[in-house]
Tab-separated table of N, CA and C in Angstrom:
chain	number	residue	atom	x	y	z
A	1	MET	N	-18.223	-8.607	4.066
A	1	MET	CA	-19.486	-10.110	4.378
A	1	MET	C	-19.014	-10.855	3.071
A	2	LEU	N	-18.680	-11.691	3.668
A	2	LEU	CA	-18.414	-13.361	3.118
A	2	LEU	C	-19.694	-14.024	2.576
A	3	PHE	N	-20.684	-14.571	1.483
A	3	PHE	CA	-21.270	-15.163	1.566
A	3	PHE	C	-21.054	-16.759	0.715
A	4	VAL	N	-20.790	-17.780	1.237
A	4	VAL	CA	-20.298	-18.945	0.330
A	4	VAL	C	-21.294	-20.171	0.735
A	5	LEU	N	-21.878	-20.734	-0.924
A	5	LEU	CA	-22.416	-22.575	-0.820
A	5	LEU	C	-21.537	-22.712	-0.070
A	6	GLY	N	-22.079	-23.459	0.485
A	6	GLY	CA	-21.150	-24.914	1.150
A	6	GLY	C	-21.929	-26.032	0.784
A	7	GLU	N	-22.536	-25.968	-0.554
A	7	GLU	CA	-23.146	-27.723	-1.168
A	7	GLU	C	-22.451	-27.684	-2.329
A	8	ALA	N	-22.238	-29.147	-2.589
A	8	ALA	CA	-21.793	-30.225	-4.110
A	8	ALA	C	-22.942	-30.392	-4.577
A	9	GLY	N	-22.450	-31.150	-5.504
A	9	GLY	CA	-23.515	-31.856	-6.404
A	9	GLY	C	-24.883	-30.922	-7.121
A	10	GLU	N	-25.881	-31.086	-6.856
A	10	GLU	CA	-26.857	-30.806	-7.691
A	10	GLU	C	-27.300	-29.344	-7.416
A	11	LYS	N	-27.015	-29.093	-6.113
A	11	LYS	CA	-27.513	-27.557	-5.311
A	11	LYS	C	-26.022	-26.798	-5.946
A	12	LEU	N	-25.258	-27.783	-6.354
A	12	LEU	CA	-23.773	-26.736	-7.162
A	12	LEU	C	-24.065	-26.477	-8.418
A	13	ALA	N	-24.165	-27.295	-8.984
A	13	ALA	CA	-24.723	-27.418	-10.734
A	13	ALA	C	-25.622	-26.632	-10.630
A	14	ALA	N	-27.241	-26.426	-9.798
A	14	ALA	CA	-28.249	-25.641	-10.277
A	14	ALA	C	-28.034	-23.948	-9.852
A	15	TYR	N	-26.798	-23.796	-9.200
A	15	TYR	CA	-26.699	-21.812	-8.419
A	15	TYR	C	-25.182	-21.732	-9.673
A	16	VAL	N	-24.719	-22.468	-10.322
A	16	VAL	CA	-23.661	-22.057	-11.453
A	16	VAL	C	-24.227	-21.984	-12.448
A	17	GLN	N	-25.447	-22.856	-12.509
A	17	GLN	CA	-25.643	-23.189	-14.303
A	17	GLN	C	-26.236	-22.019	-15.192
A	18	GLY	N	-25.677	-21.763	-16.002
A	18	GLY	CA	-26.043	-20.512	-16.633
A	18	GLY	C	-25.454	-19.295	-16.153
A	19	HIS	N	-24.689	-19.238	-14.975
A	19	HIS	CA	-23.707	-18.008	-14.624
A	19	HIS	C	-22.433	-17.936	-15.007
A	20	PRO	N	-21.558	-18.219	-15.672
A	20	PRO	CA	-20.414	-18.836	-16.173
A	20	PRO	C	-19.592	-17.816	-14.844
A	21	SER	N	-18.524	-18.311	-14.446
A	21	SER	CA	-17.970	-17.722	-13.630
A	21	SER	C	-18.081	-17.306	-12.601
A	22	LEU	N	-19.438	-17.018	-12.083
A	22	LEU	CA	-20.898	-16.600	-11.122
A	22	LEU	C	-20.837	-15.351	-11.305
A	23	ARG	N	-21.184	-14.645	-12.728
A	23	ARG	CA	-21.395	-13.843	-13.440
A	23	ARG	C	-22.692	-13.851	-12.596
A	24	GLY	N	-22.989	-12.411	-12.062
A	24	GLY	CA	-24.275	-12.326	-11.754
A	24	GLY	C	-25.262	-12.727	-10.762
A	25	ARG	N	-24.238	-13.882	-9.595
A	25	ARG	CA	-23.882	-14.599	-8.559
A	25	ARG	C	-23.890	-13.849	-7.277
A	26	VAL	N	-24.207	-13.815	-6.249
A	26	VAL	CA	-23.805	-13.201	-4.938
A	26	VAL	C	-22.773	-13.925	-4.514
A	27	MET	N	-22.593	-15.286	-4.443
A	27	MET	CA	-22.501	-16.547	-3.437
A	27	MET	C	-20.577	-16.416	-4.431
A	28	PHE	N	-19.966	-16.599	-3.206
A	28	PHE	CA	-19.162	-17.600	-4.128
A	28	PHE	C	-19.267	-19.083	-3.482
A	29	VAL	N	-18.852	-20.493	-3.926
A	29	VAL	CA	-19.013	-21.573	-4.321
A	29	VAL	C	-18.006	-22.403	-3.344
A	30	ASN	N	-17.974	-23.200	-3.244
A	30	ASN	CA	-16.542	-24.631	-2.863
A	30	ASN	C	-16.399	-25.520	-4.253
A	31	ALA	N	-16.161	-24.986	-4.895
A	31	ALA	CA	-15.584	-25.369	-6.074
A	31	ALA	C	-14.421	-26.200	-6.263
A	32	PRO	N	-14.423	-27.164	-6.957
A	32	PRO	CA	-13.042	-27.706	-7.491
A	32	PRO	C	-12.244	-26.815	-7.795
A	33	PRO	N	-10.998	-26.129	-7.439
A	33	PRO	CA	-10.022	-25.678	-8.108
A	33	PRO	C	-9.785	-26.186	-9.792
A	34	GLY	N	-9.328	-24.366	-10.340
A	34	GLY	CA	-9.539	-24.811	-12.005
A	34	GLY	C	-11.143	-24.774	-12.734
A	35	ARG	N	-11.824	-24.981	-12.073
A	35	ARG	CA	-13.287	-24.833	-12.431
A	35	ARG	C	-13.817	-23.680	-12.779
A	36	PRO	N	-14.130	-22.862	-13.741
A	36	PRO	CA	-14.475	-21.270	-13.977
A	36	PRO	C	-15.068	-20.104	-12.780
A	37	GLU	N	-15.500	-21.942	-12.051
A	37	GLU	CA	-16.675	-21.072	-10.767
A	37	GLU	C	-15.686	-21.274	-9.673
A	38	ALA	N	-14.740	-21.319	-9.587
A	38	ALA	CA	-13.670	-21.660	-8.422
A	38	ALA	C	-13.361	-20.463	-7.776
A	39	ALA	N	-12.768	-19.736	-7.250
A	39	ALA	CA	-12.595	-18.922	-6.311
A	39	ALA	C	-12.391	-19.320	-5.219
A	40	PHE	N	-13.104	-20.075	-4.274
A	40	PHE	CA	-13.038	-19.952	-2.818
A	40	PHE	C	-13.198	-21.419	-2.053
A	41	VAL	N	-12.164	-21.734	-1.260
A	41	VAL	CA	-12.053	-23.758	-1.788
A	41	VAL	C	-12.382	-23.208	0.320
A	42	ILE	N	-12.581	-24.894	0.472
A	42	ILE	CA	-13.247	-25.258	1.679
A	42	ILE	C	-12.157	-26.318	2.147
A	43	LEU	N	-10.867	-25.976	3.263
A	43	LEU	CA	-10.163	-27.430	3.290
A	43	LEU	C	-9.857	-26.983	5.056
A	44	ASN	N	-10.600	-27.931	5.515
A	44	ASN	CA	-10.635	-27.958	6.809
A	44	ASN	C	-9.547	-28.360	8.265
A	45	ASP	N	-8.651	-29.145	7.520
A	45	ASP	CA	-7.412	-29.761	7.893
A	45	ASP	C	-6.738	-28.889	7.524
A	46	PRO	N	-5.747	-28.178	8.509
A	46	PRO	CA	-4.355	-27.485	7.649
A	46	PRO	C	-3.092	-28.149	7.983
A	47	VAL	N	-3.487	-29.136	8.721
A	47	VAL	CA	-2.336	-30.407	8.820
A	47	VAL	C	-2.173	-31.038	8.016
A	48	GLN	N	-2.509	-31.585	7.024
A	48	GLN	CA	-3.033	-32.301	6.306
A	48	GLN	C	-2.582	-31.809	5.075
A	49	TYR	N	-3.505	-30.460	4.863
A	49	TYR	CA	-3.300	-29.904	3.777
A	49	TYR	C	-2.733	-28.299	3.363
A	50	GLN	N	-1.639	-28.658	4.582
A	50	GLN	CA	-0.934	-27.399	4.381
A	50	GLN	C	-0.268	-26.811	3.301
A	51	ASP	N	0.380	-28.144	2.273
A	51	ASP	CA	0.988	-27.326	1.406
A	51	ASP	C	-0.139	-26.585	0.175
A	52	SER	N	-1.370	-27.688	-0.123
A	52	SER	CA	-2.361	-26.793	-0.819
A	52	SER	C	-2.979	-25.954	-0.722
A	53	ILE	N	-2.472	-25.846	0.619
A	53	ILE	CA	-3.417	-24.529	0.934
A	53	ILE	C	-2.421	-23.400	0.590
A	54	GLN	N	-0.973	-23.267	0.858
A	54	GLN	CA	-0.656	-22.124	0.644
A	54	GLN	C	-0.116	-22.459	-1.575
A	55	LYS	N	-0.053	-23.305	-1.560
A	55	LYS	CA	-0.913	-23.255	-3.453
A	55	LYS	C	-1.603	-22.231	-3.554
A	56	LEU	N	-2.721	-22.980	-3.555
A	56	LEU	CA	-3.928	-22.376	-3.793
A	56	LEU	C	-4.091	-20.778	-3.456
A	57	VAL	N	-3.466	-20.287	-1.907
A	57	VAL	CA	-3.461	-19.099	-1.532
A	57	VAL	C	-2.255	-18.185	-2.721
A	58	ARG	N	-1.210	-18.535	-2.671
A	58	ARG	CA	-0.581	-18.509	-3.905
A	58	ARG	C	-1.142	-18.117	-5.344
A	59	SER	N	-1.558	-19.225	-5.776
A	59	SER	CA	-2.461	-18.970	-7.026
A	59	SER	C	-4.031	-17.931	-7.158
A	60	GLY	N	-4.097	-17.494	-5.863
A	60	GLY	CA	-5.393	-16.164	-5.924
A	60	GLY	C	-6.197	-17.015	-5.180
A	61	TYR	N	-6.690	-17.856	-5.192
A	61	TYR	CA	-8.022	-18.209	-4.210
A	61	TYR	C	-8.362	-17.971	-2.926
A	62	LEU	N	-9.314	-18.232	-2.600
A	62	LEU	CA	-9.506	-17.764	-1.651
A	62	LEU	C	-9.615	-19.111	-1.127
A	63	VAL	N	-9.235	-18.743	1.048
A	63	VAL	CA	-9.415	-20.667	1.128
A	63	VAL	C	-10.000	-20.391	2.266
A	64	ARG	N	-10.654	-21.186	2.885
A	64	ARG	CA	-11.498	-21.130	4.272
A	64	ARG	C	-10.488	-22.540	4.789
A	65	THR	N	-9.950	-22.553	6.685
A	65	THR	CA	-9.717	-23.810	6.807
A	65	THR	C	-10.381	-24.018	8.838
A	66	ARG	N	-9.876	-24.826	9.046
A	66	ARG	CA	-10.093	-24.558	10.752
A	66	ARG	C	-9.375	-24.751	11.624
A	67	ALA	N	-8.927	-24.120	12.218
A	67	ALA	CA	-8.208	-24.053	13.370
A	67	ALA	C	-8.169	-25.268	14.538
A	68	ASP	N	-9.617	-25.294	14.813
A	68	ASP	CA	-10.403	-26.609	15.704
A	68	ASP	C	-11.038	-27.596	15.243
A	69	GLU	N	-11.648	-28.840	15.287
A	69	GLU	CA	-12.573	-29.428	15.196
A	69	GLU	C	-13.413	-29.786	16.648
A	70	GLY	N	-15.081	-29.168	16.117
A	70	GLY	CA	-15.020	-30.123	17.671
A	70	GLY	C	-14.986	-29.056	19.016
A	71	THR	N	-15.007	-29.784	19.894
A	71	THR	CA	-13.594	-29.732	21.273
A	71	THR	C	-12.754	-29.951	21.471
A	72	LYS	N	-12.292	-30.721	20.706
A	72	LYS	CA	-11.037	-31.739	20.349
A	72	LYS	C	-9.904	-31.078	20.884
A	73	GLU	N	-9.620	-30.020	20.287
A	73	GLU	CA	-8.105	-29.139	20.666
A	73	GLU	C	-8.143	-28.691	21.939
A	74	ALA	N	-9.314	-28.679	22.639
A	74	ALA	CA	-10.119	-27.119	23.386
A	74	ALA	C	-9.962	-28.389	24.435
A	75	ARG	N	-10.546	-29.410	24.939
A	75	ARG	CA	-9.891	-30.536	25.350
A	75	ARG	C	-8.367	-30.868	25.521
A	76	GLN	N	-8.010	-30.652	24.610
A	76	GLN	CA	-6.640	-31.428	25.342
A	76	GLN	C	-5.536	-30.172	24.920
A	77	GLY	N	-5.671	-28.731	24.565
A	77	GLY	CA	-4.944	-27.785	24.883
A	77	GLY	C	-3.830	-28.326	23.948
A	78	ASP	N	-4.609	-28.413	22.529
A	78	ASP	CA	-3.643	-28.985	21.464
A	78	ASP	C	-3.716	-27.924	20.406
A	79	TYR	N	-2.311	-27.157	19.740
A	79	TYR	CA	-2.407	-25.514	19.498
A	79	TYR	C	-1.597	-25.828	18.418
A	80	ARG	N	-1.395	-27.497	17.621
A	80	ARG	CA	-0.677	-27.597	16.200
A	80	ARG	C	-1.842	-27.495	15.391
A	81	ARG	N	-3.016	-27.776	15.362
A	81	ARG	CA	-3.513	-27.412	14.127
A	81	ARG	C	-3.673	-25.778	14.241
A	82	LEU	N	-4.235	-25.069	15.391
A	82	LEU	CA	-3.616	-23.920	15.119
A	82	LEU	C	-2.921	-22.960	14.582
A	83	GLU	N	-1.607	-23.346	15.167
A	83	GLU	CA	-0.217	-22.873	14.015
A	83	GLU	C	-0.079	-23.559	13.140
A	84	ALA	N	-0.872	-25.004	12.282
A	84	ALA	CA	-0.606	-24.649	11.393
A	84	ALA	C	-1.790	-23.783	9.987
A	85	ALA	N	-2.690	-23.708	10.830
A	85	ALA	CA	-3.713	-22.839	10.066
A	85	ALA	C	-3.179	-21.270	9.753
A	86	LEU	N	-2.353	-21.121	10.975
A	86	LEU	CA	-1.746	-19.761	10.977
A	86	LEU	C	-0.874	-19.553	9.772
A	87	SER	N	-0.099	-20.595	9.841
A	87	SER	CA	1.257	-20.556	8.833
A	87	SER	C	0.521	-20.935	7.438
A	88	SER	N	-0.500	-21.464	7.191
A	88	SER	CA	-0.822	-22.347	6.209
A	88	SER	C	-0.995	-20.957	4.948
A	89	GLY	N	-1.718	-20.004	5.502
A	89	GLY	CA	-2.095	-18.558	4.559
A	89	GLY	C	-3.268	-18.497	4.416
A	90	ALA	N	-4.174	-19.227	4.765
A	90	ALA	CA	-5.331	-19.462	4.829
A	90	ALA	C	-5.845	-17.905	4.999
A	91	GLN	N	-6.743	-17.705	4.354
A	91	GLN	CA	-7.218	-16.238	3.949
A	91	GLN	C	-8.374	-16.260	5.420
A	92	PHE	N	-9.280	-17.775	5.869
A	92	PHE	CA	-10.282	-17.692	6.760
A	92	PHE	C	-9.991	-18.556	7.333
A	93	ILE	N	-9.945	-18.567	9.102
A	93	ILE	CA	-9.364	-19.429	9.797
A	93	ILE	C	-10.938	-19.641	10.783
A	94	SER	N	-11.522	-21.089	10.721
A	94	SER	CA	-12.428	-20.971	11.819
A	94	SER	C	-12.495	-21.239	12.951
A	95	THR	N	-13.474	-21.311	14.093
A	95	THR	CA	-13.074	-21.717	15.382
A	95	THR	C	-14.163	-21.499	15.837
A	96	ASP	N	-14.062	-22.964	17.354
A	96	ASP	CA	-15.650	-22.700	17.625
A	96	ASP	C	-15.118	-22.103	19.527
A	97	CYS	N	-13.909	-21.183	19.296
A	97	CYS	CA	-13.064	-21.164	20.820
A	97	CYS	C	-12.413	-19.951	20.576
A	98	TYR	N	-13.234	-18.952	20.468
A	98	TYR	CA	-12.495	-17.697	20.131
A	98	TYR	C	-12.234	-17.117	21.548
A	99	LEU	N	-13.278	-18.187	22.996
A	99	LEU	CA	-12.913	-17.861	24.075
A	99	LEU	C	-12.637	-19.480	25.002
A	100	PRO	N	-11.491	-18.877	25.517
A	100	PRO	CA	-11.737	-20.515	26.432
A	100	PRO	C	-12.882	-20.919	27.066
A	101	ASP	N	-12.619	-22.233	26.938
A	101	ASP	CA	-14.272	-22.826	28.079
A	101	ASP	C	-13.433	-23.364	28.902
A	102	GLU	N	-14.008	-22.736	30.329
A	102	GLU	CA	-12.977	-23.119	31.624
A	102	GLU	C	-14.230	-24.961	31.538
A	103	ARG	N	-14.890	-25.661	31.077
A	103	ARG	CA	-15.035	-26.747	31.181
A	103	ARG	C	-13.442	-27.657	31.342
A	104	PHE	N	-13.245	-27.014	30.039
A	104	PHE	CA	-12.091	-27.606	29.968
A	104	PHE	C	-10.722	-27.965	30.765
A	105	ARG	N	-10.474	-26.842	30.981
A	105	ARG	CA	-9.517	-26.161	31.934
A	105	ARG	C	-7.980	-26.593	30.954
A	106	THR	N	-8.453	-26.382	29.829
A	106	THR	CA	-6.636	-25.991	29.125
A	106	THR	C	-6.328	-24.606	28.189
A	107	HIS	N	-7.937	-24.027	29.103
A	107	HIS	CA	-7.879	-22.198	28.379
A	107	HIS	C	-6.791	-22.768	27.183
A	108	TYR	N	-7.531	-23.200	25.953
A	108	TYR	CA	-7.859	-23.242	24.719
A	108	TYR	C	-8.566	-21.906	24.302
A	109	GLN	N	-7.669	-21.086	23.818
A	109	GLN	CA	-8.445	-19.877	22.881
A	109	GLN	C	-7.674	-20.111	21.626
A	110	VAL	N	-8.368	-19.551	20.233
A	110	VAL	CA	-7.586	-19.323	19.490
A	110	VAL	C	-7.991	-17.397	18.794
A	111	GLN	N	-6.943	-17.235	19.354
A	111	GLN	CA	-6.584	-15.624	19.017
A	111	GLN	C	-5.211	-15.104	17.832
A	112	LEU	N	-4.795	-14.309	17.457
A	112	LEU	CA	-3.688	-13.393	16.557
A	112	LEU	C	-3.152	-13.140	18.138
A	113	SER	N	-2.151	-12.554	17.243
A	113	SER	CA	-1.092	-12.025	18.722
A	113	SER	C	-2.149	-10.451	18.380
A	114	GLY	N	-1.405	-9.912	19.317
A	114	GLY	CA	-2.200	-8.238	19.633
A	114	GLY	C	-3.889	-8.792	19.663
A	115	LYS	N	-4.279	-9.864	20.379
A	115	LYS	CA	-5.803	-9.928	19.682
A	115	LYS	C	-6.874	-9.552	18.768
A	116	GLY	N	-5.976	-9.651	18.139
A	116	GLY	CA	-6.837	-9.033	16.720
A	116	GLY	C	-7.903	-9.840	16.359
A	117	VAL	N	-7.982	-10.007	15.135
A	117	VAL	CA	-9.046	-10.682	14.557
A	117	VAL	C	-8.682	-10.573	12.683
A	118	ALA	N	-7.775	-9.749	12.405
A	118	ALA	CA	-6.898	-9.748	11.352
A	118	ALA	C	-5.297	-9.788	11.038
A	119	ARG	N	-4.590	-10.024	10.640
A	119	ARG	CA	-3.273	-9.769	10.087
A	119	ARG	C	-2.753	-9.923	8.859
A	120	CYS	N	-1.420	-9.295	8.695
A	120	CYS	CA	-1.168	-9.763	7.074
A	120	CYS	C	-0.563	-10.810	6.932
A	121	ASN	N	-1.188	-11.433	5.692
A	121	ASN	CA	-0.842	-13.403	6.056
A	121	ASN	C	0.030	-13.211	5.430
A	122	PRO	N	1.043	-14.398	5.893
A	122	PRO	CA	2.327	-15.388	5.660
A	122	PRO	C	2.361	-15.384	3.901
A	123	VAL	N	1.795	-16.081	3.586
A	123	VAL	CA	1.719	-16.052	2.440
A	123	VAL	C	2.279	-15.195	0.879
A	124	ASN	N	1.209	-14.100	1.516
A	124	ASN	CA	1.123	-13.729	0.015
A	124	ASN	C	0.876	-12.370	-0.166
A	125	LYS	N	1.814	-11.582	1.884
A	125	LYS	CA	1.571	-10.186	1.697
A	125	LYS	C	2.443	-9.425	0.680
A	126	PRO	N	1.881	-8.203	1.066
A	126	PRO	CA	2.876	-7.593	0.407
A	126	PRO	C	4.066	-6.859	1.102
A	127	ALA	N	5.169	-6.250	0.659
A	127	ALA	CA	6.345	-6.254	1.711
A	127	ALA	C	5.411	-5.059	2.954
A	128	GLN	N	4.970	-4.068	2.290
A	128	GLN	CA	4.713	-3.058	2.758
A	128	GLN	C	3.495	-3.256	3.816
A	129	CYS	N	2.457	-4.648	3.482
A	129	CYS	CA	1.813	-4.854	4.612
A	129	CYS	C	2.473	-4.644	6.145
A	130	THR	N	1.583	-4.582	7.128
A	130	THR	CA	1.600	-3.825	8.355
A	130	THR	C	0.032	-4.599	8.753
A	131	ASN	N	0.120	-5.268	10.211
A	131	ASN	CA	-0.601	-5.192	10.975
A	131	ASN	C	-1.618	-3.871	11.726
A	132	ALA	N	-0.493	-3.220	11.856
A	132	ALA	CA	-0.825	-2.014	12.344
A	132	ALA	C	-1.738	-1.442	11.132
A	133	SER	N	-1.455	-1.348	9.863
A	133	SER	CA	-2.365	-1.252	8.845
A	133	SER	C	-4.023	-0.774	8.823
A	134	LEU	N	-4.021	-2.239	9.808
A	134	LEU	CA	-5.322	-3.253	8.715
A	134	LEU	C	-5.872	-2.198	10.888
A	135	SER	N	-7.075	-1.732	9.837
A	135	SER	CA	-8.018	-1.288	10.724
A	135	SER	C	-9.084	-1.958	11.381
A	136	LEU	N	-9.948	-2.006	12.356
A	136	LEU	CA	-11.510	-2.417	12.419
A	136	LEU	C	-12.259	-1.474	13.006
A	137	ARG	N	-13.670	-1.122	12.553
A	137	ARG	CA	-14.277	-0.928	12.807
A	137	ARG	C	-16.104	-1.013	13.266
A	138	TYR	N	-16.645	-1.158	14.198
A	138	TYR	CA	-17.174	-1.961	14.744
A	138	TYR	C	-18.596	-1.333	15.051
A	139	CYS	N	-19.783	-2.118	14.608
A	139	CYS	CA	-20.856	-1.386	14.297
A	139	CYS	C	-22.207	-2.453	14.953
A	140	ARG	N	-22.518	-2.011	16.625
A	140	ARG	CA	-23.245	-3.085	17.228
A	140	ARG	C	-24.534	-2.926	16.380
A	141	LEU	N	-25.288	-4.359	16.892
A	141	LEU	CA	-26.057	-4.971	15.746
A	141	LEU	C	-26.519	-5.471	17.105
A	142	ARG	N	-27.950	-5.622	17.203
A	142	ARG	CA	-29.073	-6.560	17.880
A	142	ARG	C	-28.325	-8.445	17.156
A	143	PRO	N	-28.442	-9.294	17.733
A	143	PRO	CA	-27.543	-9.326	19.252
A	143	PRO	C	-26.712	-9.722	19.080
A	144	SER	N	-25.951	-9.422	17.992
A	144	SER	CA	-24.199	-9.095	17.786
A	144	SER	C	-23.914	-8.428	17.225
A	145	VAL	N	-22.294	-8.077	16.932
A	145	VAL	CA	-21.096	-7.207	16.500
A	145	VAL	C	-21.083	-7.515	15.005
A	146	LEU	N	-20.844	-6.453	13.915
A	146	LEU	CA	-21.313	-6.455	12.625
A	146	LEU	C	-19.989	-5.715	13.053
A	147	THR	N	-18.348	-7.067	12.457
A	147	THR	CA	-16.893	-5.570	12.783
A	147	THR	C	-16.714	-5.843	10.565
A	148	PHE	N	-16.116	-4.646	10.895
A	148	PHE	CA	-15.677	-3.889	9.203
A	148	PHE	C	-14.354	-3.576	9.869
A	149	LEU	N	-13.986	-4.113	8.416
A	149	LEU	CA	-12.233	-4.311	8.802
A	149	LEU	C	-11.766	-3.815	7.115
A	150	ARG	N	-11.068	-2.162	7.603
A	150	ARG	CA	-10.847	-1.432	6.339
A	150	ARG	C	-9.097	-2.300	6.053
A	151	ILE	N	-9.293	-2.306	4.383
A	151	ILE	CA	-7.630	-2.925	3.911
A	151	ILE	C	-7.451	-2.460	2.937
A	152	PRO	N	-5.795	-1.686	3.491
A	152	PRO	CA	-5.733	-0.067	2.746
A	152	PRO	C	-4.784	-1.226	1.357
A	153	ALA	N	-4.282	-0.389	0.132
A	153	ALA	CA	-3.818	-0.414	-0.603
A	153	ALA	C	-2.349	-1.640	-0.528
A	154	SER	N	-1.776	-0.586	0.744
A	154	SER	CA	-0.741	-1.518	0.939
A	154	SER	C	-0.727	-3.240	1.058
A	155	CYS	N	-2.289	-2.982	1.964
A	155	CYS	CA	-2.424	-4.988	2.669
A	155	CYS	C	-3.144	-5.597	0.742
A	156	ARG	N	-2.885	-5.190	0.170
A	156	ARG	CA	-3.605	-6.003	-1.068
A	156	ARG	C	-2.688	-6.544	-2.058
A	157	THR	N	-2.833	-7.880	-2.734
A	157	THR	CA	-2.404	-8.687	-2.990
A	157	THR	C	-2.829	-7.362	-4.565
A	158	THR	N	-1.549	-7.981	-5.747
A	158	THR	CA	-1.659	-7.345	-7.001
A	158	THR	C	-3.291	-7.454	-7.774
A	159	SER	N	-3.791	-8.823	-7.543
A	159	SER	CA	-5.073	-8.880	-8.661
A	159	SER	C	-6.733	-8.176	-6.958
A	160	GLY	N	-6.007	-7.807	-6.130
A	160	GLY	CA	-6.711	-7.212	-5.378
A	160	GLY	C	-7.527	-7.210	-4.007
A	161	TRP	N	-7.451	-9.111	-4.325
A	161	TRP	CA	-7.880	-9.902	-3.007
A	161	TRP	C	-7.194	-8.897	-1.387
A	162	ALA	N	-7.072	-9.025	-0.302
A	162	ALA	CA	-6.872	-8.792	0.458
A	162	ALA	C	-5.732	-10.070	0.752
A	163	ALA	N	-4.477	-9.091	1.708
A	163	ALA	CA	-3.460	-10.333	1.998
A	163	ALA	C	-3.472	-10.163	3.674
A	164	ALA	N	-4.395	-10.778	4.100
A	164	ALA	CA	-4.473	-11.312	5.285
A	164	ALA	C	-5.231	-11.801	5.812
A	165	THR	N	-5.274	-12.413	6.924
A	165	THR	CA	-5.796	-13.532	7.676
A	165	THR	C	-6.679	-13.143	8.379
A	166	PHE	N	-8.111	-13.604	8.326
A	166	PHE	CA	-9.301	-13.500	9.453
A	166	PHE	C	-9.753	-14.452	10.099
A	167	VAL	N	-9.767	-14.682	12.102
A	167	VAL	CA	-10.020	-15.764	12.710
A	167	VAL	C	-11.898	-14.967	12.885
A	168	PHE	N	-12.572	-16.329	12.511
A	168	PHE	CA	-13.898	-15.938	13.060
A	168	PHE	C	-14.561	-16.962	13.597
A	169	SER	N	-15.197	-16.651	14.166
A	169	SER	CA	-16.414	-18.014	15.312
A	169	SER	C	-18.205	-17.459	14.939
A	170	PRO	N	-18.197	-19.017	14.421
A	170	PRO	CA	-19.707	-19.129	14.826
A	170	PRO	C	-20.139	-17.917	16.032
A	171	THR	N	-20.077	-17.758	17.180
A	171	THR	CA	-20.125	-17.269	17.971
A	171	THR	C	-19.213	-15.546	18.183
A	172	SER	N	-18.560	-15.654	17.497
A	172	SER	CA	-17.603	-14.145	17.776
A	172	SER	C	-17.947	-13.008	17.304
A	173	CYS	N	-17.815	-12.206	16.985
A	173	CYS	CA	-18.137	-10.531	16.642
A	173	CYS	C	-18.229	-10.885	14.858
A	174	PHE	N	-18.591	-11.956	14.450
A	174	PHE	CA	-17.924	-12.195	13.301
A	174	PHE	C	-19.418	-12.916	12.635
A	175	ARG	N	-20.199	-12.748	13.773
A	175	ARG	CA	-21.226	-13.880	13.421
A	175	ARG	C	-22.035	-12.660	13.323
A	176	LEU	N	-24.005	-13.251	12.424
A	176	LEU	CA	-24.082	-11.892	12.317
A	176	LEU	C	-26.055	-12.430	12.617
C-alpha cells in the first residue's frame, strides 16, 4: 500500500516540518526532486515528461503518471498516452479506464500485456526480472478487492525498490 500526500504549499510544509527526510512519517509527499523529503514524484503527462520520468526512475525516485485524463483518450480510442506511460518507466500508472466504457464505442481499455496489474519496469529492471516472477494474491474486502503483489528479490533494484510498473484505477482492484 502506498500513501502519498498530494498537496503543496502550506500543507506540504506543515507535514514535513520537523521530519527531515520524512523520518517518522507515514506518507510520501510529492516534493520537488532534490529536496530531502522527495522520493515520490507525480508527473501526469507521460508524453510531455517522458525524458524526465525516465531520468527520475533511473535516479531512484518513485514516479506516478496517467494513462488517460478524464475521458479524452477513451472517447477517441487514443492509446498514445498509455504507450508513453508504459515506456516511461513510471512505477505507477493511473487510469480511469481499466474496463472499456461501452458508451464511447472505442473499446479503450488500459491493461498490461497478459492482463496483469504489474510487469517488470522497462527502465530499471534487473536482467533476471521476469513478469512471471511477479505473483499476485487477492484478499476480498468489502466493497472492493485488496491486491497484494509479491516482489521477489530478482525484481528489486539495488536500492531495494521494486523494479515493476503497476496499473491502478480509482475503481479497480486497488481501490480501498
